[in-house]
Every structure is written in structure tokens, then in C-alpha cells.
XYZ file of C-alpha atoms in Angstrom:
701
model
C 53.189 -8.238 117.305
C 54.381 -7.931 113.712
C 57.148 -5.465 114.645
C 58.795 -8.135 116.783
C 59.494 -10.112 113.616
C 60.388 -7.303 111.193
C 60.657 -3.546 111.262
C 57.476 -2.035 109.718
C 57.881 0.231 106.657
C 57.180 3.376 108.670
C 60.320 2.725 110.749
C 62.534 1.375 107.953
C 64.829 3.109 105.494
C 65.226 2.690 101.739
C 68.769 3.456 100.535
C 69.224 5.538 103.641
C 66.006 7.531 103.144
C 63.283 7.040 105.763
C 60.357 5.202 104.207
C 57.891 7.471 106.032
C 59.384 10.419 104.098
C 59.063 8.601 100.776
C 55.602 7.469 101.886
C 54.577 11.131 101.953
C 56.556 12.520 98.996
C 55.701 9.806 96.443
C 51.893 9.907 96.903
C 51.765 13.711 97.050
C 53.926 14.136 93.936
C 52.075 11.405 92.055
C 48.651 12.773 92.920
C 49.697 16.286 91.868
C 50.904 14.977 88.494
C 47.742 12.926 88.114
C 45.475 15.900 88.884
C 47.326 18.043 86.349
C 47.041 15.352 83.682
C 43.368 14.857 84.422
C 42.732 18.603 84.213
C 44.343 18.711 80.760
C 42.362 15.680 79.637
C 39.135 17.316 80.797
C 39.744 20.540 78.821
C 38.026 19.362 75.627
C 35.029 18.131 77.634
C 34.624 21.568 79.146
C 34.610 23.171 75.693
C 32.487 20.529 73.945
C 28.846 20.701 72.869
C 26.251 20.178 75.619
C 24.636 16.845 76.371
C 21.811 15.868 78.723
C 22.628 12.890 80.968
C 21.096 13.507 84.376
C 17.665 11.925 83.973
C 16.441 8.603 85.406
C 18.988 8.387 88.188
C 17.785 5.020 89.474
C 18.054 3.424 86.022
C 21.522 4.869 85.570
C 22.564 3.506 88.933
C 21.232 0.104 87.908
C 23.312 0.311 84.722
C 26.427 0.854 86.842
C 25.576 -2.124 89.041
C 24.748 -4.346 86.064
C 27.262 -3.336 83.397
C 30.144 -1.746 85.320
C 30.385 -3.718 88.552
C 28.415 -6.734 87.342
C 30.474 -6.925 84.113
C 27.289 -8.180 82.426
C 28.562 -8.106 78.850
C 32.054 -9.462 79.446
C 31.161 -13.189 79.169
C 29.830 -12.662 75.635
C 33.495 -13.207 74.709
C 34.137 -16.036 77.099
C 37.939 -16.207 77.433
C 38.613 -12.484 77.459
C 35.504 -11.924 79.569
C 36.522 -14.308 82.342
C 40.022 -12.822 82.435
C 38.644 -9.287 82.620
C 36.160 -10.217 85.340
C 38.960 -11.794 87.392
C 41.168 -8.710 87.069
C 38.306 -6.266 87.708
C 36.958 -8.197 90.702
C 40.486 -8.439 92.079
C 40.945 -4.691 91.777
C 37.715 -4.052 93.650
C 38.665 -6.454 96.433
C 42.266 -5.208 96.625
C 41.361 -1.506 96.674
C 41.132 -1.579 100.476
C 44.526 -3.312 100.622
C 46.106 -0.685 98.346
C 44.829 2.146 100.554
C 46.110 0.330 103.630
C 49.581 -0.102 102.137
C 49.852 3.600 101.300
C 49.242 4.529 104.928
C 51.456 1.750 106.317
C 54.399 3.703 104.972
C 53.772 6.498 107.446
C 51.729 4.833 110.225
C 52.620 1.550 111.861
C 49.801 -0.988 112.061
C 47.334 1.089 110.028
C 44.126 -0.635 108.992
C 40.804 0.555 107.629
C 37.828 0.621 109.995
C 36.419 -2.861 110.489
C 39.442 -4.569 108.922
C 41.693 -5.015 111.946
C 43.729 -8.190 111.210
C 43.219 -9.255 114.833
C 39.439 -9.461 114.339
C 37.398 -11.884 112.264
C 36.401 -9.427 109.480
C 40.024 -8.367 109.038
C 41.312 -11.936 109.036
C 38.628 -13.006 106.567
C 39.482 -10.056 104.318
C 43.173 -11.013 104.377
C 42.300 -14.467 103.064
C 39.979 -12.990 100.429
C 42.507 -10.459 99.204
C 45.227 -13.118 98.943
C 42.901 -15.238 96.823
C 42.064 -12.179 94.694
C 45.722 -11.270 94.206
C 46.514 -14.815 93.089
C 43.594 -14.849 90.640
C 44.644 -11.456 89.243
C 48.248 -12.598 88.773
C 47.162 -15.731 86.904
C 44.675 -13.769 84.773
C 47.312 -11.163 83.891
C 49.799 -13.851 82.853
C 47.255 -15.539 80.584
C 46.073 -12.214 79.162
C 49.641 -11.080 78.428
C 50.458 -14.307 76.575
C 47.151 -14.158 74.724
C 47.557 -10.518 73.730
C 51.282 -10.553 73.055
C 51.751 -13.964 71.414
C 48.488 -15.440 70.157
C 47.036 -12.015 69.224
C 43.323 -12.596 68.445
C 42.295 -11.041 65.139
C 40.047 -8.433 66.737
C 43.105 -6.798 68.360
C 44.968 -6.347 65.067
C 45.694 -2.893 63.695
C 46.054 -2.091 59.965
C 49.569 -0.866 59.113
C 48.259 2.483 57.861
C 47.014 3.331 61.354
C 50.325 2.445 62.942
C 48.957 2.504 66.467
C 49.041 -0.980 67.965
C 48.180 -1.010 71.666
C 49.694 -4.447 72.314
C 52.815 -3.016 73.958
C 50.770 -0.749 76.193
C 48.455 -3.604 77.160
C 51.331 -5.935 78.052
C 53.033 -3.144 80.027
C 49.913 -2.540 82.100
C 49.445 -6.264 82.688
C 53.076 -6.404 83.787
C 52.564 -3.537 86.225
C 49.477 -5.190 87.695
C 51.414 -8.440 88.052
C 54.208 -6.480 89.736
C 51.733 -5.108 92.268
C 50.478 -8.585 93.087
C 54.013 -9.991 93.477
C 55.285 -7.047 95.511
C 52.409 -7.282 97.972
C 52.846 -11.062 98.090
C 56.529 -10.809 98.975
C 55.827 -7.995 101.444
C 53.462 -10.251 103.346
C 55.338 -13.494 102.688
C 58.628 -12.106 104.018
C 56.900 -11.204 107.269
C 55.454 -14.685 107.656
C 58.877 -16.210 106.941
C 60.494 -13.956 109.552
C 57.874 -14.870 112.115
C 58.528 -18.554 111.503
C 62.317 -18.010 111.714
C 61.980 -16.320 115.108
C 59.608 -18.868 116.529
C 56.636 -16.516 116.426
C 53.347 -18.065 115.426
C 52.961 -16.708 111.851
C 49.678 -15.219 110.753
C 47.661 -17.521 108.531
C 48.390 -17.575 104.806
C 46.046 -19.512 102.566
C 48.005 -22.248 100.771
C 48.670 -21.820 97.048
C 48.277 -18.029 97.196
C 51.004 -15.539 96.220
C 51.986 -14.649 99.851
C 52.096 -18.341 100.741
C 54.425 -19.139 97.837
C 56.575 -16.115 98.731
C 56.885 -17.261 102.344
C 57.995 -20.710 101.185
C 60.558 -19.275 98.772
C 62.006 -17.073 101.515
C 62.011 -19.665 104.275
C 65.501 -20.231 105.637
C 66.684 -16.702 104.778
C 68.277 -14.590 107.484
C 66.222 -12.002 109.337
C 68.356 -9.239 107.774
C 67.614 -10.576 104.299
C 63.933 -10.897 105.087
C 63.915 -7.304 106.348
C 65.356 -6.160 103.036
C 62.735 -8.175 101.126
C 60.001 -6.693 103.320
C 61.041 -3.067 102.881
C 61.987 -3.342 99.218
C 58.755 -5.150 98.323
C 56.813 -2.382 100.005
C 58.662 0.338 98.073
C 58.323 -1.530 94.769
C 54.580 -1.779 95.360
C 54.270 1.928 96.079
C 56.361 3.014 93.099
C 54.438 0.729 90.715
C 51.097 1.756 92.228
C 51.607 5.488 91.750
C 53.312 5.066 88.383
C 50.350 2.961 87.287
C 47.996 5.741 88.394
C 49.779 8.242 86.155
C 50.094 5.910 83.176
C 46.327 5.339 82.997
C 45.349 8.724 81.426
C 48.030 8.423 78.741
C 46.303 5.902 76.482
C 43.643 3.253 76.177
C 43.807 2.380 79.863
C 42.174 5.698 80.623
C 39.046 3.527 80.610
C 40.039 2.229 84.063
C 39.170 5.712 85.334
C 36.375 6.768 82.979
C 34.409 3.567 82.321
C 32.229 3.631 85.440
C 31.186 7.287 84.906
C 30.701 6.493 81.227
C 28.279 3.684 82.072
C 26.338 5.898 84.490
C 26.057 8.541 81.752
C 25.100 6.035 79.045
C 22.372 6.579 76.492
C 19.209 4.994 77.884
C 16.884 5.050 74.869
C 17.872 2.662 72.107
C 16.749 3.479 68.586
C 16.727 7.231 69.121
C 19.016 9.824 67.565
C 20.303 12.796 69.518
C 19.046 16.225 68.409
C 21.374 18.435 66.417
C 21.736 20.619 69.502
C 20.061 19.993 72.823
C 17.440 22.572 73.730
C 17.249 24.214 70.281
C 14.170 24.431 68.081
C 14.212 24.710 64.292
C 14.402 28.486 64.230
C 17.447 28.435 66.489
C 19.066 25.731 64.380
C 18.541 27.861 61.281
C 20.660 30.573 62.879
C 23.647 28.297 63.540
C 26.679 28.869 61.338
C 27.411 25.156 61.157
C 25.464 21.953 61.780
C 26.719 18.585 62.911
C 30.282 17.592 63.707
C 33.162 18.785 61.559
C 35.936 19.038 64.134
C 36.559 16.645 67.001
C 35.707 19.417 69.458
C 32.217 19.681 67.914
C 31.247 16.400 69.583
C 29.326 16.541 72.841
C 31.257 16.141 76.076
C 29.734 12.682 76.535
C 30.947 11.546 73.136
C 34.455 12.723 74.028
C 34.154 10.765 77.266
C 33.296 7.761 75.069
C 36.591 8.214 73.218
C 38.471 8.260 76.518
C 36.595 5.178 77.735
C 37.295 2.908 74.765
C 39.236 -0.125 76.009
C 40.266 -1.091 72.458
C 38.827 -4.563 73.031
C 37.703 -4.768 69.394
C 34.296 -6.255 70.189
C 32.439 -3.480 68.354
C 34.386 -4.008 65.142
C 34.251 -7.790 65.499
C 30.440 -7.585 65.474
C 30.185 -4.796 62.872
C 28.715 -6.137 59.599
C 30.292 -3.300 57.611
C 33.694 -4.310 58.930
C 32.928 -7.974 58.182
C 32.407 -7.266 54.482
C 35.519 -5.058 54.387
C 33.814 -1.727 54.070
C 36.152 1.046 55.230
C 34.545 1.171 58.686
C 35.700 -0.167 62.016
C 33.887 1.449 64.969
C 36.839 0.725 67.252
C 39.112 2.935 65.170
C 36.680 5.846 65.182
C 37.176 6.006 68.946
C 40.931 5.445 68.804
C 41.585 7.964 66.021
C 39.396 10.638 67.604
C 41.021 10.074 71.010
C 44.479 10.399 69.470
C 43.318 13.574 67.732
C 42.183 15.032 71.051
C 45.464 14.067 72.716
C 47.280 15.859 69.895
C 45.198 19.031 70.185
C 45.507 19.058 73.983
C 48.978 17.607 74.665
C 50.378 17.168 78.161
C 53.356 19.293 77.152
C 54.320 21.467 74.214
C 52.145 23.045 71.552
C 49.009 21.324 70.365
C 48.325 20.192 66.818
C 45.791 22.028 64.594
C 42.116 21.397 65.307
C 41.285 20.798 61.650
C 38.286 19.023 60.158
C 37.997 15.307 60.833
C 36.757 14.221 57.404
C 39.717 13.939 55.102
C 42.340 14.034 57.855
C 41.322 11.596 60.586
C 38.209 9.954 59.151
C 37.198 9.255 55.557
C 33.863 9.964 53.877
C 33.321 6.308 52.947
C 34.092 5.269 56.499
C 31.183 7.301 57.845
C 28.711 6.553 55.038
C 29.420 2.800 55.356
C 27.536 2.497 58.647
C 24.074 0.902 58.441
C 23.213 2.118 61.993
C 22.396 -1.498 62.845
C 23.547 -1.003 66.442
C 25.664 -4.173 66.679
C 28.677 -2.189 67.909
C 26.749 -0.418 70.658
C 25.033 -3.611 71.709
C 28.363 -5.378 72.178
C 30.343 -2.680 73.963
C 30.828 -3.684 77.629
C 31.032 -0.051 78.735
C 28.121 1.197 76.599
C 29.983 3.427 74.166
C 27.653 4.778 71.487
C 28.535 5.196 67.816
C 25.332 5.865 65.892
C 24.849 9.377 67.276
C 28.469 10.226 66.463
C 28.137 8.925 62.908
C 24.855 10.776 62.400
C 26.469 13.980 63.688
C 29.403 13.510 61.303
C 26.952 12.974 58.434
C 25.103 16.122 59.460
C 28.392 17.971 59.185
C 29.054 16.564 55.709
C 25.507 17.316 54.532
C 25.876 20.857 55.875
C 29.024 21.198 53.759
C 27.245 19.803 50.686
C 29.274 16.620 50.842
C 26.727 13.892 49.983
C 27.487 10.695 48.016
C 26.362 10.917 44.406
C 24.136 7.839 44.725
C 22.180 9.444 47.583
C 21.583 12.825 45.996
C 18.744 11.685 43.717
C 16.666 9.853 46.387
C 17.137 12.730 48.838
C 15.999 15.202 46.203
C 12.974 13.000 45.441
C 12.104 12.841 49.134
C 12.136 16.606 49.279
C 9.920 16.987 46.210
C 7.611 13.964 46.414
C 7.910 12.625 49.940
C 9.404 9.329 48.772
C 12.895 8.337 47.531
C 11.565 6.947 44.240
C 10.193 10.266 43.014
C 6.778 8.734 42.285
C 3.517 10.658 42.330
C 1.807 10.905 45.705
C -1.456 9.541 44.316
C 0.318 6.249 43.545
C 1.028 5.569 47.226
C -2.189 3.592 47.790
C -2.406 1.884 44.376
C -1.729 -1.514 45.970
C -5.068 -1.391 47.804
C -6.944 -1.773 44.509
C -5.499 -5.259 43.959
C -7.097 -6.619 47.144
C -10.319 -4.620 47.312
C -12.424 -7.794 47.151
C -10.348 -9.743 49.707
C -9.446 -7.002 52.165
C -11.058 -3.623 51.688
C -8.590 -1.020 52.939
C -9.962 2.473 53.339
C -7.869 5.243 51.829
C -8.595 8.291 53.944
C -9.441 11.613 52.383
C -8.465 13.968 55.179
C -9.840 16.969 53.291
C -13.292 15.410 53.637
C -12.781 14.705 57.319
C -12.300 10.918 57.033
C -11.165 9.239 60.254
C -10.170 5.765 61.384
C -9.600 3.851 64.621
C -6.626 1.848 63.311
C -4.173 3.383 60.882
C -1.743 1.311 58.829
C 1.394 3.384 58.203
C 2.825 1.741 55.096
C 5.952 3.833 54.363
C 7.631 4.260 51.006
C 9.165 0.943 49.960
C 6.045 -1.066 50.805
C 3.872 1.476 49.010
C 5.848 1.847 45.788
C 8.002 -1.231 45.235
C 6.043 -3.652 43.041
C 7.535 -6.716 44.759
C 7.340 -5.415 48.327
C 3.704 -4.303 47.968
C 2.903 -7.972 48.599
C 3.726 -7.414 52.278
C 1.088 -4.707 52.583
C -1.442 -6.868 50.782
C -0.692 -9.907 52.942
C -0.912 -7.956 56.191
C -4.190 -6.364 55.113
C -5.723 -9.722 54.157
C -4.729 -11.317 57.450
C -6.114 -8.392 59.441
C -9.345 -8.400 57.450
C -9.832 -12.123 58.098
C -9.502 -11.409 61.829
C -12.161 -8.718 61.574
C -9.763 -5.790 61.935
C -10.669 -2.657 59.978
C -7.681 -0.620 58.852
C -7.168 2.544 56.875
C -4.201 4.185 55.173
C -3.367 7.834 54.658
C -2.713 7.345 50.941
C -1.407 10.494 49.259
C -1.277 12.277 52.632
C 1.396 9.870 53.901
C 5.037 10.821 53.424
C 8.141 8.761 53.996
C 8.654 8.314 57.739
C 12.074 9.954 57.384
C 13.829 7.292 59.433
C 16.871 7.021 57.169
C 16.653 10.661 56.154
C 17.456 11.604 59.726
C 20.150 8.964 60.118
C 21.767 10.150 56.894
C 22.146 13.635 58.307
C 19.342 15.532 56.523
C 17.780 16.842 59.715
C 15.720 19.659 58.202
C 14.219 17.359 55.570
C 13.373 14.903 58.332
C 11.642 17.675 60.279
C 9.516 18.518 57.227
C 8.480 14.885 56.718
C 7.797 14.458 60.415
C 5.620 17.575 60.584
C 3.563 16.539 57.555
C 3.064 12.977 58.797
C 2.242 14.085 62.324
C -0.424 16.477 61.069
C -1.943 13.788 58.834
C -1.933 11.094 61.541
C -3.514 13.352 64.134
C -6.099 14.526 61.606
C -7.076 10.912 60.976
C -8.210 10.543 64.580
C -6.415 7.192 64.795
C -6.223 5.525 68.192
C -3.582 2.996 67.096
C -0.943 2.720 64.363
C 0.221 -0.546 62.804
C 3.366 -0.885 60.684
C 4.989 -3.699 58.709
C 8.271 -1.820 58.390
C 10.566 -1.810 61.475
C 12.134 1.462 60.336
C 8.748 3.182 60.265
C 7.920 1.462 63.568
C 11.093 2.776 65.186
C 10.738 6.239 63.691
C 7.115 6.802 64.682
C 7.832 5.418 68.133
C 11.206 7.034 68.844
C 11.627 10.076 66.563
C 8.074 11.462 66.573
C 6.148 12.818 69.538
C 2.534 12.767 70.719
C 1.335 10.033 68.354
C -1.067 7.185 69.179
C 0.575 3.878 70.230
C 2.566 2.219 67.437
C 2.616 -1.556 66.998
C 4.543 -3.794 64.631
C 2.481 -6.271 62.628
C 4.177 -9.260 64.324
C 2.755 -8.218 67.693
C -0.661 -7.535 66.178
C -0.906 -10.888 64.396
C 0.350 -12.832 67.411
C -2.350 -11.274 69.582
C -5.046 -12.100 67.025
C -3.855 -15.722 66.882
C -3.930 -15.999 70.651
C -7.393 -14.462 70.768
C -8.633 -17.106 68.350
C -9.425 -14.553 65.648
C -6.877 -16.049 63.297
C -6.452 -19.767 62.679
C -3.405 -21.108 60.860
C -3.034 -24.332 58.936
C 0.027 -26.594 58.941
C 3.373 -25.727 57.458
C 5.042 -27.725 54.715
C 6.948 -30.528 56.512
C 9.658 -30.414 53.848
C 10.605 -26.863 54.690
C 12.914 -25.654 57.467
C 12.475 -22.047 58.545
C 14.862 -19.620 60.203
C 14.010 -16.150 61.439
C 16.266 -13.203 60.656
C 15.996 -10.412 63.249
C 15.737 -6.996 61.568
C 18.028 -4.543 63.358
C 15.338 -1.952 64.040
C 12.879 -4.503 65.341
C 15.336 -6.504 67.423
C 18.357 -4.621 68.735
C 16.751 -1.192 68.677
C 13.365 -2.230 70.096
C 13.978 -5.576 71.840
C 11.214 -7.251 69.825
C 12.659 -10.738 69.513
C 10.046 -13.128 70.821
C 6.782 -11.997 69.189
C 7.905 -12.906 65.652
C 9.266 -16.268 66.822
C 6.136 -17.098 68.800
C 4.030 -16.162 65.777
C 6.083 -18.545 63.644
C 5.755 -21.284 66.245
C 1.980 -20.849 66.227
C 1.930 -22.301 62.691
C 1.321 -26.023 63.257
C 4.203 -28.306 62.323
C 6.581 -25.483 61.409
C 10.225 -26.522 61.784
C 12.337 -23.595 62.944
C 16.089 -23.362 63.480
C 18.257 -20.513 64.713
C 21.218 -19.111 62.843
C 24.588 -18.826 64.563
C 23.903 -15.119 65.062
C 20.387 -14.347 66.179
C 18.431 -12.046 68.470
C 20.747 -9.300 69.759
C 23.730 -10.707 67.832
C 21.808 -10.782 64.552
C 23.780 -9.854 61.441
C 22.537 -6.852 59.461
C 21.306 -7.562 55.927
C 22.937 -4.347 54.702
C 19.701 -2.644 53.693
C 17.451 -0.208 55.430
C 15.974 2.811 53.712
C 18.508 4.820 51.770
C 21.131 2.081 52.158
C 19.426 0.456 49.167
C 20.631 3.431 47.120
C 24.122 3.758 48.587
C 26.941 2.083 46.648
C 29.640 1.126 49.166
C 33.040 -0.404 48.606
C 32.892 -3.947 49.966
C 34.314 -7.392 49.241
C 30.972 -9.171 49.594
C 27.380 -8.343 50.425
C 26.171 -8.453 53.980
C 23.096 -10.282 52.750
C 25.299 -12.991 51.250
C 26.938 -13.645 54.602
C 23.519 -13.832 56.231
C 22.177 -16.242 53.608
C 25.234 -18.422 54.179
C 24.436 -18.479 57.906
C 20.891 -19.619 57.129
C 22.196 -22.310 54.795
C 24.621 -23.594 57.427
C 21.776 -23.707 59.960
C 19.944 -26.095 57.636
C 17.150 -23.698 56.652
C 15.619 -23.366 53.216
C 13.228 -20.539 54.103
C 14.451 -17.250 55.586
C 11.659 -15.391 57.357
C 12.111 -11.757 58.212
C 9.818 -8.954 59.286
C 11.244 -6.047 57.318
C 10.742 -5.114 53.654
C 14.381 -4.044 53.246
C 15.614 -7.320 54.696
C 13.430 -9.218 52.246
C 14.880 -7.308 49.272
C 18.442 -7.956 50.371
C 17.846 -11.598 51.239
C 16.235 -12.285 47.868
C 19.149 -10.649 46.048
C 21.686 -12.526 48.171
C 19.988 -15.876 47.513
C 20.382 -15.255 43.777
C 23.999 -14.119 43.963
C 24.862 -17.010 46.289
C 23.667 -19.589 43.776
C 20.849 -20.780 46.028
C 17.931 -19.764 43.840
C 15.462 -22.627 43.767
C 16.941 -24.076 46.955
C 16.123 -21.254 49.358
C 13.512 -18.498 49.517
C 13.013 -15.357 51.566
C 9.583 -14.366 52.836
C 8.178 -11.667 55.056
C 6.490 -12.791 58.262
C 3.188 -11.163 57.271
C 3.245 -12.988 53.946
C 3.940 -16.322 55.622
C 1.104 -15.904 58.117
C -1.289 -14.780 55.392
C -0.402 -17.872 53.346
C -1.375 -20.097 56.303
C -4.527 -18.290 57.421
C -7.578 -20.556 57.427
C -10.375 -18.622 55.761
C -14.083 -19.500 55.519
C -13.637 -19.702 51.782
C -10.040 -20.547 51.075
C -9.378 -18.106 48.289
C -6.172 -18.314 46.363
C -3.912 -16.173 48.447
C -0.381 -16.169 47.039
C 1.638 -18.935 48.641
C 4.603 -17.286 50.316
C 6.601 -20.302 51.405
């Protein structure tokens, strides 16, 4: 029996105070303090805007298994990921041990059901938890040195923010290490006492913390070992319950909130939350204020996001706006808003004023700098979302009449003409005249009752930009060669409104959406094809009750596989790389169709850039971003072109008109004109289509 070697905690005293008494008082007091703190932290959630997060329970549960317990995204940053997995897995394994230790202070020989040390499951668990404790201790030591001494760049904090979490992180790592050591010496002292008294000691796995502790304490007197045993127990309990109450005070609140945050995560990528859940346009018109102006205007889930941020810096490390030194770092949006909430709802004393965020906590340029590429959300290991927050903040600024000067003209043109260029509606289908002999494209006259099976939704830039019209022409020629008949809405088509919505002009978006929806449904179309990922995403995610929407890459790949399109060989001197457009890739998971379409061109040499697929680097364009004039040290497109150059490519293929514009500009400004070209996927395929009579289609690349 263990009590023959040493007195158990429940019978011992600590500085003359019975441990059983402390074993009751400390947990009760700590839990009361914790509950009070948690109640104060939950106040802003109770008062926040509503959010809907109770659908698709099985999918949400799978998210918890995959992302929370499975730590699926952690290895994307290998060193930090492995350390975090070791610490997290150790915590899960050691949770049963922590509960057991709490009760050992008041009940001798306590064990959880099924974990009796005398039985096989209990003995096996003891070995497992010793291994886990050792792994956690090693991981904490490495993480503390890494965070406190080597300090990876993504953890750095600009001086103007003055809120470096390094000290807090090292403190928490120290507390966790203290827990591992205290438990190790608690168990090791018992094993040493058993050996000293000739009692067969219980098995300790060599090279674990308890094993090392038992070796260090071997030869000590029984009285000394008793002191080690009792003191180690009390140190563990004090650290454990102090740790519990430190968690809600800062960034380590995520230890408590991250699992619920993952379960409540946004499930539909590419969508934007409504201004207010459950409100139609008439109800929105009656609201005194739209969007987010104060931190308490966010939804309760967005506030939970702020609490859940682990300050790991992955979002900002992947953010293209941050990379080019725009005044945006997603990480600091969470940190600054969390600090603001802590100030408004302090744990003691009077709260700070709940004033407007823009101008006090966040800057205008910071919020307008976001391209909504989704890189931050894609990288976050606990699925924090930023795009909806930024859109809500923009809605608040638009509602206050606070719109960047460079965006006012295109937004006004969209309202008057349905396109950001302010061009006449009748010009929208002018490009069809240039290819009427090669690919007759019907321009529907809805007033006359014209209908079509397949509708090509062109959107504004591809309709009006003289250079980008080539994409529409190329796609139409390729489809015509395959025997596909397509039609366009012409003057009846308006801008899809994709960026209009993401720039905060919700009512204008609703107008564009209503007009387009009416026109599309009037056309009788059974299928919609797009060459613009933004239109693709918008029609698919922001509109309702439309026919199926397909991107041209999927359409052309199917036609090639069906034998309706035949492609001739690529130039052997050219090396191609594919740039994933954000709204085709990250927001819609369409990564393989464009690549497989490229690979269907005989002899085409294709390489991947260092950042591709879901880590693709935004070109910096996308709808109204072409009009916005941000402060930045370099262009995003220039960084992307440099990646292509380093990969050994001389042709950048993309599948987005905005990406093509930015890539072409970046090639020129990077001094690579004549050495590298940018081409749209539809143009490239069209240039390689084998036609019965090989007419002179413009050679793309």
C-alpha cells in the first residue's frame, strides 16, 4: 500500500494546516473566482448582435474532431505546430490525472472509474501520462526559448501597439512546466520512499519526469521524502488553480474558448454574413445604424473570435496586405478589439468609454486595405474569421459616409450604370461583334422573350475593358468549337456586385442582385458559365434560386475529356505556372480543374510556385480593388511575379481577369517585360484548340 511508504496528501499537513482543508478551500475559492471572471467576460457576448450557428450539427462536430482535437492545421507551421500538438495532446491525456490529484487532497487512494492503478488500464494510463508529462515539459522548454529568445518575426509587435504577449506566453509555459515537475516529484518521491523502505516500488518508465525525480531523491530520508511528497502536491494544486484563473485574463483565454469557437465556426466559405440575421430590406431601412461602429456592434460569435485568438501570428504571416506593408495585420484586429472589450468590461473598477472603433482602435486604411482573399481565415488553426468583420466595419463606415475618395466614383457609376466604369449599358456586349464569324454569341433581348439554355455571365471588367475582353472572346471561341451554344444578357446584365457587397454597400448590392436575378430567370437559362471567379462566387454564394453556376475551367476540362475539344502541343521553350485566384481557389476549393486542363495540353511544362493552392498569394486586385489606392511598399502582384520567376516559369496562367491585369502590370514594373507573360486560362486553351480550319486565333502564350 502506498500509505505504508508515505503519508498521503489527505492525511498530511502543509505548514500546520491539514491538506484536506486546503484541498477543499483552494478549489472552491478558485472556481468561484473563475466563474465570476467568466461571467464578466461573457457580458459583451450577451449584449452583442445575434448570429446563427446551430445548423449542421454533424459537420460542426466533425470540425471539432478535425481542427480542435485533431490539430489539423498546426503542422502547416512545422516547428510551432509540433510543439503545440505535444502540449495539447499532453493536456488531454493529463486531464484525468489533474482531476485525480484534486480529489487526492481530500480522499486517500482516489482514482477515476476504470483507472485503478492496481488494474491493467490504470497501470497503462500511468505509463502514458508519464510519457505525456515528459513530452509536455520538453515542448514547453523549447517553446519558451523559441518565443523568449529567438522570437520568430510573426510574433513581433510594433512599438506603437505596445502590447507584446511574450511575457505572458513564457509565464504560461513556465506554469505548465511547473505542473509537470510538481506531479513528477510527487510521484517520484513516493517511488523513492518505497525503495528506501524495501517496498517494491510501482513501475516508472525510464527517462520520464517521475523516473528522473525518483533518481534525484534516492538516498534521502523518509522525512525529507515526505516533505517533497506533500509540498509537490501543494505546489501542483496552487499552480493548477492559479493557471485556471490566469487563462481568461489575456491571449490564453483561447485554451477555454477555442473548442467552442471551432464548433461554432463559419461553414460556408466565400459567403458574407447579412447585415442583420433575419431582417429583410424593409427592416434594414428602419435601422438607425448599419454595420459595426463600436466593438459591441459585432455579433457574439465575432466577439468569441476575439477571445479565441492565440496570437500565433499565422494570419498576418500569410496576409498579402501585411506582406506589402499595408496598414493591416489581421492578428492585431483581434488583439486590439479584445483589449477594447476588456477595457469596457473590466474585472474591477469602472470601464472605459465604448466609443467608435474607427479612429480610436482601428484606422480607416487598415480596414480598406483588405482584399478579402481569405488567406488569414484559411491559416487560422481555430477557424477565426476576419472577412465578415471587415465587411461589417466597412458597412459602418459607408453608413457614416466615410468612403475613400478613389472608390466614390466607381460606386456612383455602379449605381447609375450598373458598372464601375460608367459606360453605357448598350456597350456591354460590344465584344461579341468582333467574333461573330468565329463564335456567334447570342445577345438576348428579354423584352422580346429571348431565352437560352446556357447563359454566359460576363461581368463588368470582361465586358468593358478593351484588353480583358479577349478572355470573353477566347472562351466563346473555344465553346463554339466544342459545339456549345451560349448567350449573354447584354444590356440587361449588371455588375454581379461581388465587390460592392464586400466594400460595404449592401443596399447597392441588393439592387444589382435583384436586377440580375430577374434577368437571369427571365432568360430561362438552365446553366450559367462564368470566366470571372468573383462573378462565379457571387452568383453561387450571394444570390439565391439561380441555375447551377460553373467556372469556365470546369466547363473546358469536361469538353476536353468528352473529346469535344482537341488541343495541340505547347511551345517546348515555355514553362508555365498556374496562379490560383483567391475566389476560385480558397473560397471555392477549385484547385485541380484548372491544373488538369493545363496538363491536358500536350507537352506543356508546368511548375508550381512556392505558394500555391490554398496558400496562394493574392495578386492585389479583385473588383473595386483596382480603383483603391492603398499605402504599400510594393505591389502584391510584384511579389507574385517574383515567385513565378523563382519557380523558373516564363508564363503565368491564371483564371481571373483581375489577376491577369495585375500580373501584366507587375511584369512591366518588375522589369520582366519580354521575358515573362501573363495569360488567362481560357485564352491559353483557345490558342491551342485544334479547329477544322485553323483560323488565326490570337496566340496567347
